[in-house]
Amino acid sequence: MKYFIGNWKMFGIPSSINILNKINSFRSRDINRNKYRVVITPPYTLLETFAKKFKNKKIMIGSQNCYQKNQFSSNTAAISPYMIKKVGGKYTLIGHSDNRAEGDTNSMLKDKVKFALKNNLKVIFCIGENKLQKNNNKTFSVLKSQLNKVLEKRFNKNNIIVAYEPIWSIGTGKIPSQKDLSKTTIHIKKVLKKIFKKNSPLILYGGSVDENNVKVFKQIKEIDGFLIGGASKSSKKFIDIIKNYYR
Ligand code: 13P
């Protein structure tokens, strides 16, 4: 099963549901529809209406983050995994580089993963190196530490998807070479197999994925799908990514 996950970031108002309607109607006619899943992570403000509208459809709705507590607390502006689940969210991103940059630490991320899983949300755990780390050949050690400091064997690997998003690639139009990405994904898989003993969770790639470069990634068999930012705000681009992937 492949995954096409659209992360809207700070984008979307109620009428943006038209984008999902178009993706959904494409998917329901697509001969390849049983080979992949579509997940969209709109901002919190749209979670409930979108999740309700697509409750019986094949598009799944998730949140872009969650607070590191289980249910209710006195933390102003915080949204817990329980609250996300109760409005129909099925997935949550955790550890996106935007949120790491704003202060999410490994120990906060570990709690987020723990409580998200406890509330039966599927976790899309994001990792990635920055430009300096890449230039200093630190990519492998950075990724290893991001995985080892948060993920544990007792977490259900079937409810975790790892998204590799090199920070230097997010929103820049720059993508890793096929060779580098292939090596990096194999490395990630190796680290994950060590954590989870034997089997690894699925691995997605994210960072400037668009309808043209998706063909390059198709060649890398370790990649189970994509976390798509900018291009997920356009139904046409998002649909073209899926179309071109299977072409
Ligand atoms: P872009 O596809 O806009 O580079 O964003 C990637 C991303 O951060 C998805 O979470």
PDB file of C-alpha atoms and ligand atoms in Angstrom:
ATOM      1  CA  MET A   1       0.000   0.000   0.000  1.00  0.00           C
ATOM      2  CA  LYS A   2       1.331   3.447  -0.959  1.00  0.00           C
ATOM      3  CA  TYR A   3       0.499   6.710   0.802  1.00  0.00           C
ATOM      4  CA  PHE A   4      -0.091  10.160  -0.623  1.00  0.00           C
ATOM      5  CA  ILE A   5      -0.337  12.512   2.329  1.00  0.00           C
ATOM      6  CA  GLY A   6      -1.071  16.206   1.852  1.00  0.00           C
ATOM      7  CA  ASN A   7       0.112  18.529   4.603  1.00  0.00           C
ATOM      8  CA  TRP A   8      -1.686  21.844   4.183  1.00  0.00           C
ATOM      9  CA  LYS A   9       0.296  23.671   6.892  1.00  0.00           C
ATOM     10  CA  MET A  10      -1.223  27.147   7.499  1.00  0.00           C
ATOM     11  CA  PHE A  11      -3.639  26.971   4.592  1.00  0.00           C
ATOM     12  CA  GLY A  12      -7.364  26.499   4.216  1.00  0.00           C
ATOM     13  CA  ILE A  13     -10.814  27.861   5.050  1.00  0.00           C
ATOM     14  CA  PRO A  14     -14.139  25.987   5.004  1.00  0.00           C
ATOM     15  CA  SER A  15     -14.605  26.374   1.222  1.00  0.00           C
ATOM     16  CA  SER A  16     -11.221  24.676   0.647  1.00  0.00           C
ATOM     17  CA  ILE A  17     -13.149  21.431   1.031  1.00  0.00           C
ATOM     18  CA  ASN A  18     -13.581  21.686  -2.757  1.00  0.00           C
ATOM     19  CA  ILE A  19      -9.985  20.555  -3.110  1.00  0.00           C
ATOM     20  CA  LEU A  20     -10.803  17.362  -1.218  1.00  0.00           C
ATOM     21  CA  ASN A  21     -14.003  16.839  -3.196  1.00  0.00           C
ATOM     22  CA  LYS A  22     -12.003  16.897  -6.426  1.00  0.00           C
ATOM     23  CA  ILE A  23      -9.334  14.536  -5.107  1.00  0.00           C
ATOM     24  CA  ASN A  24     -12.036  12.195  -3.822  1.00  0.00           C
ATOM     25  CA  SER A  25     -13.906  12.099  -7.108  1.00  0.00           C
ATOM     26  CA  PHE A  26     -10.652  11.422  -8.984  1.00  0.00           C
ATOM     27  CA  ARG A  27      -9.792   8.633  -6.583  1.00  0.00           C
ATOM     28  CA  SER A  28     -13.159   6.948  -6.841  1.00  0.00           C
ATOM     29  CA  ARG A  29     -12.727   6.680 -10.634  1.00  0.00           C
ATOM     30  CA  ASP A  30      -9.017   5.798 -10.605  1.00  0.00           C
ATOM     31  CA  ILE A  31      -8.202   2.234 -11.695  1.00  0.00           C
ATOM     32  CA  ASN A  32      -5.221   2.260  -9.311  1.00  0.00           C
ATOM     33  CA  ARG A  33      -7.292   3.375  -6.293  1.00  0.00           C
ATOM     34  CA  ASN A  34      -6.773   0.180  -4.321  1.00  0.00           C
ATOM     35  CA  LYS A  35      -3.004   0.575  -4.459  1.00  0.00           C
ATOM     36  CA  TYR A  36      -2.849   3.739  -2.352  1.00  0.00           C
ATOM     37  CA  ARG A  37      -4.321   5.757   0.493  1.00  0.00           C
ATOM     38  CA  VAL A  38      -4.911   9.507   0.569  1.00  0.00           C
ATOM     39  CA  VAL A  39      -4.578  11.418   3.835  1.00  0.00           C
ATOM     40  CA  ILE A  40      -4.971  15.197   4.179  1.00  0.00           C
ATOM     41  CA  THR A  41      -3.826  17.133   7.236  1.00  0.00           C
ATOM     42  CA  PRO A  42      -5.698  20.467   7.257  1.00  0.00           C
ATOM     43  CA  PRO A  43      -5.287  22.991  10.092  1.00  0.00           C
ATOM     44  CA  TYR A  44      -7.093  22.217  13.377  1.00  0.00           C
ATOM     45  CA  THR A  45      -9.885  24.668  12.471  1.00  0.00           C
ATOM     46  CA  LEU A  46     -11.060  22.393   9.630  1.00  0.00           C
ATOM     47  CA  LEU A  47     -10.479  18.978  11.188  1.00  0.00           C
ATOM     48  CA  GLU A  48     -13.992  18.284  12.390  1.00  0.00           C
ATOM     49  CA  THR A  49     -15.943  19.411   9.314  1.00  0.00           C
ATOM     50  CA  PHE A  50     -13.551  17.686   6.921  1.00  0.00           C
ATOM     51  CA  ALA A  51     -13.509  14.476   8.955  1.00  0.00           C
ATOM     52  CA  LYS A  52     -17.315  14.443   9.081  1.00  0.00           C
ATOM     53  CA  LYS A  53     -17.695  15.106   5.378  1.00  0.00           C
ATOM     54  CA  PHE A  54     -15.279  12.320   4.470  1.00  0.00           C
ATOM     55  CA  LYS A  55     -16.258   9.902   7.169  1.00  0.00           C
ATOM     56  CA  ASN A  56     -17.460   7.233   4.766  1.00  0.00           C
ATOM     57  CA  LYS A  57     -15.101   8.144   1.964  1.00  0.00           C
ATOM     58  CA  LYS A  58     -11.633   6.895   1.241  1.00  0.00           C
ATOM     59  CA  ILE A  59      -9.866  10.147   2.071  1.00  0.00           C
ATOM     60  CA  MET A  60      -8.582  10.137   5.623  1.00  0.00           C
ATOM     61  CA  ILE A  61      -8.148  13.267   7.722  1.00  0.00           C
ATOM     62  CA  GLY A  62      -5.332  13.926  10.162  1.00  0.00           C
ATOM     63  CA  SER A  63      -3.879  16.734  12.239  1.00  0.00           C
ATOM     64  CA  GLN A  64      -0.530  18.426  11.732  1.00  0.00           C
ATOM     65  CA  ASN A  65       0.549  18.080  15.349  1.00  0.00           C
ATOM     66  CA  CYS A  66      -0.871  17.261  18.761  1.00  0.00           C
ATOM     67  CA  TYR A  67      -0.107  18.203  22.333  1.00  0.00           C
ATOM     68  CA  GLN A  68       1.994  15.862  24.487  1.00  0.00           C
ATOM     69  CA  LYS A  69      -0.792  15.035  26.908  1.00  0.00           C
ATOM     70  CA  ASN A  70      -3.546  12.487  26.741  1.00  0.00           C
ATOM     71  CA  GLN A  71      -6.927  14.100  27.134  1.00  0.00           C
ATOM     72  CA  PHE A  72      -7.602  17.471  28.812  1.00  0.00           C
ATOM     73  CA  SER A  73      -5.253  19.861  30.593  1.00  0.00           C
ATOM     74  CA  SER A  74      -4.779  23.510  31.502  1.00  0.00           C
ATOM     75  CA  ASN A  75      -2.430  24.265  28.589  1.00  0.00           C
ATOM     76  CA  THR A  76      -3.782  27.245  26.664  1.00  0.00           C
ATOM     77  CA  ALA A  77      -4.243  26.630  22.915  1.00  0.00           C
ATOM     78  CA  ALA A  78      -3.214  22.998  23.178  1.00  0.00           C
ATOM     79  CA  ILE A  79      -5.072  20.213  21.322  1.00  0.00           C
ATOM     80  CA  SER A  80      -4.674  16.658  22.593  1.00  0.00           C
ATOM     81  CA  PRO A  81      -4.701  13.388  20.625  1.00  0.00           C
ATOM     82  CA  TYR A  82      -7.989  12.519  22.382  1.00  0.00           C
ATOM     83  CA  MET A  83      -9.610  15.713  21.053  1.00  0.00           C
ATOM     84  CA  ILE A  84      -8.360  14.981  17.537  1.00  0.00           C
ATOM     85  CA  LYS A  85      -9.676  11.438  17.662  1.00  0.00           C
ATOM     86  CA  LYS A  86     -13.059  12.584  18.981  1.00  0.00           C
ATOM     87  CA  VAL A  87     -13.658  14.864  15.995  1.00  0.00           C
ATOM     88  CA  GLY A  88     -12.817  12.110  13.527  1.00  0.00           C
ATOM     89  CA  GLY A  89      -9.074  12.515  12.970  1.00  0.00           C
ATOM     90  CA  LYS A  90      -7.366   9.265  12.038  1.00  0.00           C
ATOM     91  CA  TYR A  91      -3.740  10.374  11.682  1.00  0.00           C
ATOM     92  CA  THR A  92      -1.414  12.954  13.154  1.00  0.00           C
ATOM     93  CA  LEU A  93       1.906  14.311  12.003  1.00  0.00           C
ATOM     94  CA  ILE A  94       4.463  14.456  14.807  1.00  0.00           C
ATOM     95  CA  GLY A  95       7.900  16.025  14.721  1.00  0.00           C
ATOM     96  CA  HIS A  96       7.542  18.123  11.577  1.00  0.00           C
ATOM     97  CA  SER A  97      10.663  20.271  11.201  1.00  0.00           C
ATOM     98  CA  ASP A  98       8.509  23.414  11.551  1.00  0.00           C
ATOM     99  CA  ASN A  99       7.498  22.262  15.027  1.00  0.00           C
ATOM    100  CA  ARG A 100      10.961  21.035  15.972  1.00  0.00           C
ATOM    101  CA  ALA A 101      12.222  24.516  15.030  1.00  0.00           C
ATOM    102  CA  GLU A 102       9.583  26.034  17.321  1.00  0.00           C
ATOM    103  CA  GLY A 103      10.836  24.007  20.272  1.00  0.00           C
ATOM    104  CA  ASP A 104       9.493  20.456  20.112  1.00  0.00           C
ATOM    105  CA  THR A 105      12.149  18.344  21.838  1.00  0.00           C
ATOM    106  CA  ASN A 106      12.716  14.594  21.599  1.00  0.00           C
ATOM    107  CA  SER A 107      11.122  14.009  24.973  1.00  0.00           C
ATOM    108  CA  MET A 108       8.046  16.038  23.971  1.00  0.00           C
ATOM    109  CA  LEU A 109       7.895  14.091  20.715  1.00  0.00           C
ATOM    110  CA  LYS A 110       8.081  10.789  22.553  1.00  0.00           C
ATOM    111  CA  ASP A 111       5.068  11.776  24.675  1.00  0.00           C
ATOM    112  CA  LYS A 112       3.199  12.951  21.597  1.00  0.00           C
ATOM    113  CA  VAL A 113       3.768   9.598  19.892  1.00  0.00           C
ATOM    114  CA  LYS A 114       2.826   7.711  23.048  1.00  0.00           C
ATOM    115  CA  PHE A 115      -0.454   9.567  23.606  1.00  0.00           C
ATOM    116  CA  ALA A 116      -1.381   9.639  19.915  1.00  0.00           C
ATOM    117  CA  LEU A 117      -1.020   5.844  19.719  1.00  0.00           C
ATOM    118  CA  LYS A 118      -2.919   5.454  22.981  1.00  0.00           C
ATOM    119  CA  ASN A 119      -5.820   7.308  21.382  1.00  0.00           C
ATOM    120  CA  ASN A 120      -5.680   5.104  18.285  1.00  0.00           C
ATOM    121  CA  LEU A 121      -4.319   7.749  15.970  1.00  0.00           C
ATOM    122  CA  LYS A 122      -1.862   6.650  13.337  1.00  0.00           C
ATOM    123  CA  VAL A 123       1.378   8.584  13.677  1.00  0.00           C
ATOM    124  CA  ILE A 124       3.350  10.074  10.814  1.00  0.00           C
ATOM    125  CA  PHE A 125       6.669  10.720  12.499  1.00  0.00           C
ATOM    126  CA  CYS A 126       8.821  13.255  10.625  1.00  0.00           C
ATOM    127  CA  ILE A 127      12.608  13.289  10.611  1.00  0.00           C
ATOM    128  CA  GLY A 128      15.208  15.066   8.508  1.00  0.00           C
ATOM    129  CA  GLU A 129      18.589  16.749   8.480  1.00  0.00           C
ATOM    130  CA  ASN A 130      19.281  20.412   7.762  1.00  0.00           C
ATOM    131  CA  LYS A 131      21.646  21.761   5.132  1.00  0.00           C
ATOM    132  CA  LEU A 132      24.606  22.178   7.456  1.00  0.00           C
ATOM    133  CA  GLN A 133      24.253  18.640   8.785  1.00  0.00           C
ATOM    134  CA  LYS A 134      24.050  17.329   5.222  1.00  0.00           C
ATOM    135  CA  ASN A 135      27.138  19.283   4.144  1.00  0.00           C
ATOM    136  CA  ASN A 136      29.043  17.935   7.147  1.00  0.00           C
ATOM    137  CA  ASN A 137      28.079  14.357   6.257  1.00  0.00           C
ATOM    138  CA  LYS A 138      26.004  14.064   9.412  1.00  0.00           C
ATOM    139  CA  THR A 139      22.770  12.948   7.744  1.00  0.00           C
ATOM    140  CA  PHE A 140      22.902   9.311   8.878  1.00  0.00           C
ATOM    141  CA  SER A 141      23.802  10.079  12.479  1.00  0.00           C
ATOM    142  CA  VAL A 142      21.173  12.838  12.751  1.00  0.00           C
ATOM    143  CA  LEU A 143      18.429  10.552  11.434  1.00  0.00           C
ATOM    144  CA  LYS A 144      19.531   7.702  13.639  1.00  0.00           C
ATOM    145  CA  SER A 145      19.390   9.859  16.730  1.00  0.00           C
ATOM    146  CA  GLN A 146      15.995  11.381  15.791  1.00  0.00           C
ATOM    147  CA  LEU A 147      14.591   7.852  15.496  1.00  0.00           C
ATOM    148  CA  ASN A 148      16.323   6.296  18.500  1.00  0.00           C
ATOM    149  CA  LYS A 149      15.427   9.125  20.885  1.00  0.00           C
ATOM    150  CA  VAL A 150      11.696   8.913  20.199  1.00  0.00           C
ATOM    151  CA  LEU A 151      10.614   5.522  18.894  1.00  0.00           C
ATOM    152  CA  GLU A 152      10.521   2.415  21.074  1.00  0.00           C
ATOM    153  CA  LYS A 153       9.869  -1.242  20.493  1.00  0.00           C
ATOM    154  CA  ARG A 154       6.719  -1.175  22.655  1.00  0.00           C
ATOM    155  CA  PHE A 155       5.090   1.292  20.214  1.00  0.00           C
ATOM    156  CA  ASN A 156       2.936  -0.496  17.642  1.00  0.00           C
ATOM    157  CA  LYS A 157       4.924  -0.195  14.424  1.00  0.00           C
ATOM    158  CA  ASN A 158       1.805  -0.863  12.353  1.00  0.00           C
ATOM    159  CA  ASN A 159       0.433   2.473  13.521  1.00  0.00           C
ATOM    160  CA  ILE A 160       3.608   4.415  12.796  1.00  0.00           C
ATOM    161  CA  ILE A 161       4.771   5.758   9.450  1.00  0.00           C
ATOM    162  CA  VAL A 162       8.132   7.517   9.234  1.00  0.00           C
ATOM    163  CA  ALA A 163       8.376  10.509   6.897  1.00  0.00           C
ATOM    164  CA  TYR A 164      11.880  11.466   5.821  1.00  0.00           C
ATOM    165  CA  GLU A 165      11.859  15.181   5.032  1.00  0.00           C
ATOM    166  CA  PRO A 166      15.283  16.765   4.528  1.00  0.00           C
ATOM    167  CA  ILE A 167      14.826  20.335   5.800  1.00  0.00           C
ATOM    168  CA  TRP A 168      16.877  21.784   2.932  1.00  0.00           C
ATOM    169  CA  SER A 169      14.386  20.274   0.521  1.00  0.00           C
ATOM    170  CA  ILE A 170      11.172  21.567   2.093  1.00  0.00           C
ATOM    171  CA  GLY A 171       9.641  24.295  -0.044  1.00  0.00           C
ATOM    172  CA  THR A 172      12.873  24.872  -1.975  1.00  0.00           C
ATOM    173  CA  GLY A 173      12.342  22.836  -5.140  1.00  0.00           C
ATOM    174  CA  LYS A 174      15.564  20.962  -4.312  1.00  0.00           C
ATOM    175  CA  ILE A 175      15.373  17.188  -4.006  1.00  0.00           C
ATOM    176  CA  PRO A 176      17.976  14.559  -3.080  1.00  0.00           C
ATOM    177  CA  SER A 177      19.602  12.577  -5.873  1.00  0.00           C
ATOM    178  CA  GLN A 178      18.077   9.188  -6.479  1.00  0.00           C
ATOM    179  CA  LYS A 179      21.255   7.540  -5.243  1.00  0.00           C
ATOM    180  CA  ASP A 180      21.412   9.556  -2.005  1.00  0.00           C
ATOM    181  CA  LEU A 181      17.740   9.077  -1.272  1.00  0.00           C
ATOM    182  CA  SER A 182      17.953   5.377  -1.878  1.00  0.00           C
ATOM    183  CA  LYS A 183      20.941   5.058   0.490  1.00  0.00           C
ATOM    184  CA  THR A 184      19.258   7.207   3.128  1.00  0.00           C
ATOM    185  CA  THR A 185      16.012   5.230   3.035  1.00  0.00           C
ATOM    186  CA  ILE A 186      17.935   1.978   3.394  1.00  0.00           C
ATOM    187  CA  HIS A 187      19.742   3.490   6.383  1.00  0.00           C
ATOM    188  CA  ILE A 188      16.440   4.588   7.976  1.00  0.00           C
ATOM    189  CA  LYS A 189      14.995   1.128   7.442  1.00  0.00           C
ATOM    190  CA  LYS A 190      18.029  -0.439   9.108  1.00  0.00           C
ATOM    191  CA  VAL A 191      17.712   1.796  12.165  1.00  0.00           C
ATOM    192  CA  LEU A 192      13.976   1.091  12.374  1.00  0.00           C
ATOM    193  CA  LYS A 193      14.508  -2.659  12.121  1.00  0.00           C
ATOM    194  CA  LYS A 194      16.857  -2.438  15.073  1.00  0.00           C
ATOM    195  CA  ILE A 195      14.312  -0.519  17.136  1.00  0.00           C
ATOM    196  CA  PHE A 196      11.318  -2.678  16.241  1.00  0.00           C
ATOM    197  CA  LYS A 197      13.218  -5.964  15.856  1.00  0.00           C
ATOM    198  CA  LYS A 198      12.868  -7.448  12.421  1.00  0.00           C
ATOM    199  CA  ASN A 199      10.168  -5.331  10.778  1.00  0.00           C
ATOM    200  CA  SER A 200      10.288  -1.671   9.920  1.00  0.00           C
ATOM    201  CA  PRO A 201       7.364   0.786   9.727  1.00  0.00           C
ATOM    202  CA  LEU A 202       6.596   2.285   6.306  1.00  0.00           C
ATOM    203  CA  ILE A 203       8.795   5.134   5.088  1.00  0.00           C
ATOM    204  CA  LEU A 204       7.611   8.196   3.148  1.00  0.00           C
ATOM    205  CA  TYR A 205       9.612  10.881   1.417  1.00  0.00           C
ATOM    206  CA  GLY A 206       8.712  14.565   1.764  1.00  0.00           C
ATOM    207  CA  GLY A 207      10.296  17.740   0.391  1.00  0.00           C
ATOM    208  CA  SER A 208       9.348  19.541  -2.847  1.00  0.00           C
ATOM    209  CA  VAL A 209       7.493  16.546  -4.256  1.00  0.00           C
ATOM    210  CA  ASP A 210       5.605  17.600  -7.365  1.00  0.00           C
ATOM    211  CA  GLU A 211       3.929  16.161 -10.435  1.00  0.00           C
ATOM    212  CA  ASN A 212       7.208  16.189 -12.409  1.00  0.00           C
ATOM    213  CA  ASN A 213       9.755  14.772  -9.966  1.00  0.00           C
ATOM    214  CA  VAL A 214       7.489  12.051  -8.546  1.00  0.00           C
ATOM    215  CA  LYS A 215       8.710   9.722 -11.309  1.00  0.00           C
ATOM    216  CA  VAL A 216      12.251   9.872  -9.930  1.00  0.00           C
ATOM    217  CA  PHE A 217      11.081   8.628  -6.525  1.00  0.00           C
ATOM    218  CA  LYS A 218       9.090   5.840  -8.090  1.00  0.00           C
ATOM    219  CA  GLN A 219      12.349   4.032  -8.853  1.00  0.00           C
ATOM    220  CA  ILE A 220      13.200   3.717  -5.143  1.00  0.00           C
ATOM    221  CA  LYS A 221      11.381   0.660  -3.924  1.00  0.00           C
ATOM    222  CA  GLU A 222      11.986   1.367  -0.208  1.00  0.00           C
ATOM    223  CA  ILE A 223       9.745   4.448  -0.417  1.00  0.00           C
ATOM    224  CA  ASP A 224       6.143   3.733   0.537  1.00  0.00           C
ATOM    225  CA  GLY A 225       4.700   7.102  -0.376  1.00  0.00           C
ATOM    226  CA  PHE A 226       4.944  10.853  -0.020  1.00  0.00           C
ATOM    227  CA  LEU A 227       4.323  13.713   2.357  1.00  0.00           C
ATOM    228  CA  ILE A 228       3.367  16.584   0.089  1.00  0.00           C
ATOM    229  CA  GLY A 229       3.277  20.218   1.205  1.00  0.00           C
ATOM    230  CA  GLY A 230       2.877  22.975  -1.381  1.00  0.00           C
ATOM    231  CA  ALA A 231       1.525  20.759  -4.160  1.00  0.00           C
ATOM    232  CA  SER A 232      -1.247  19.400  -1.912  1.00  0.00           C
ATOM    233  CA  LYS A 233      -2.986  22.777  -1.885  1.00  0.00           C
ATOM    234  CA  SER A 234      -3.924  22.304  -5.544  1.00  0.00           C
ATOM    235  CA  SER A 235      -6.237  19.409  -6.393  1.00  0.00           C
ATOM    236  CA  LYS A 236      -4.783  19.308  -9.911  1.00  0.00           C
ATOM    237  CA  LYS A 237      -1.178  19.039  -8.746  1.00  0.00           C
ATOM    238  CA  PHE A 238      -2.019  16.477  -6.093  1.00  0.00           C
ATOM    239  CA  ILE A 239      -3.992  14.352  -8.571  1.00  0.00           C
ATOM    240  CA  ASP A 240      -1.221  14.678 -11.175  1.00  0.00           C
ATOM    241  CA  ILE A 241       1.304  13.400  -8.616  1.00  0.00           C
ATOM    242  CA  ILE A 242      -0.793  10.252  -8.178  1.00  0.00           C
ATOM    243  CA  LYS A 243      -1.396   9.906 -11.924  1.00  0.00           C
ATOM    244  CA  ASN A 244       2.265  10.309 -12.818  1.00  0.00           C
ATOM    245  CA  TYR A 245       3.362   7.935 -10.092  1.00  0.00           C
ATOM    246  CA  TYR A 246       1.351   5.122 -11.659  1.00  0.00           C
ATOM    247  CA  ARG A 247       1.986   6.079 -15.269  1.00  0.00           C
TER     248      ARG A 247
HETATM  249  P1  13P B   1       6.850  20.933   0.347  1.00  0.00           P
HETATM  250  O1  13P B   1       6.234  19.801  -0.440  1.00  0.00           O
HETATM  251  O2  13P B   1       6.124  22.238   0.148  1.00  0.00           O
HETATM  252  O3  13P B   1       8.329  21.029   0.116  1.00  0.00           O
HETATM  253  O4  13P B   1       6.635  20.590   1.900  1.00  0.00           O
HETATM  254  C1  13P B   1       7.018  19.365   2.399  1.00  0.00           C
HETATM  255  C2  13P B   1       6.517  19.264   3.788  1.00  0.00           C
HETATM  256  O5  13P B   1       7.044  19.875   4.688  1.00  0.00           O
HETATM  257  C3  13P B   1       5.385  18.377   4.049  1.00  0.00           C
HETATM  258  O6  13P B   1       5.226  18.147   5.403  1.00  0.00           O
END
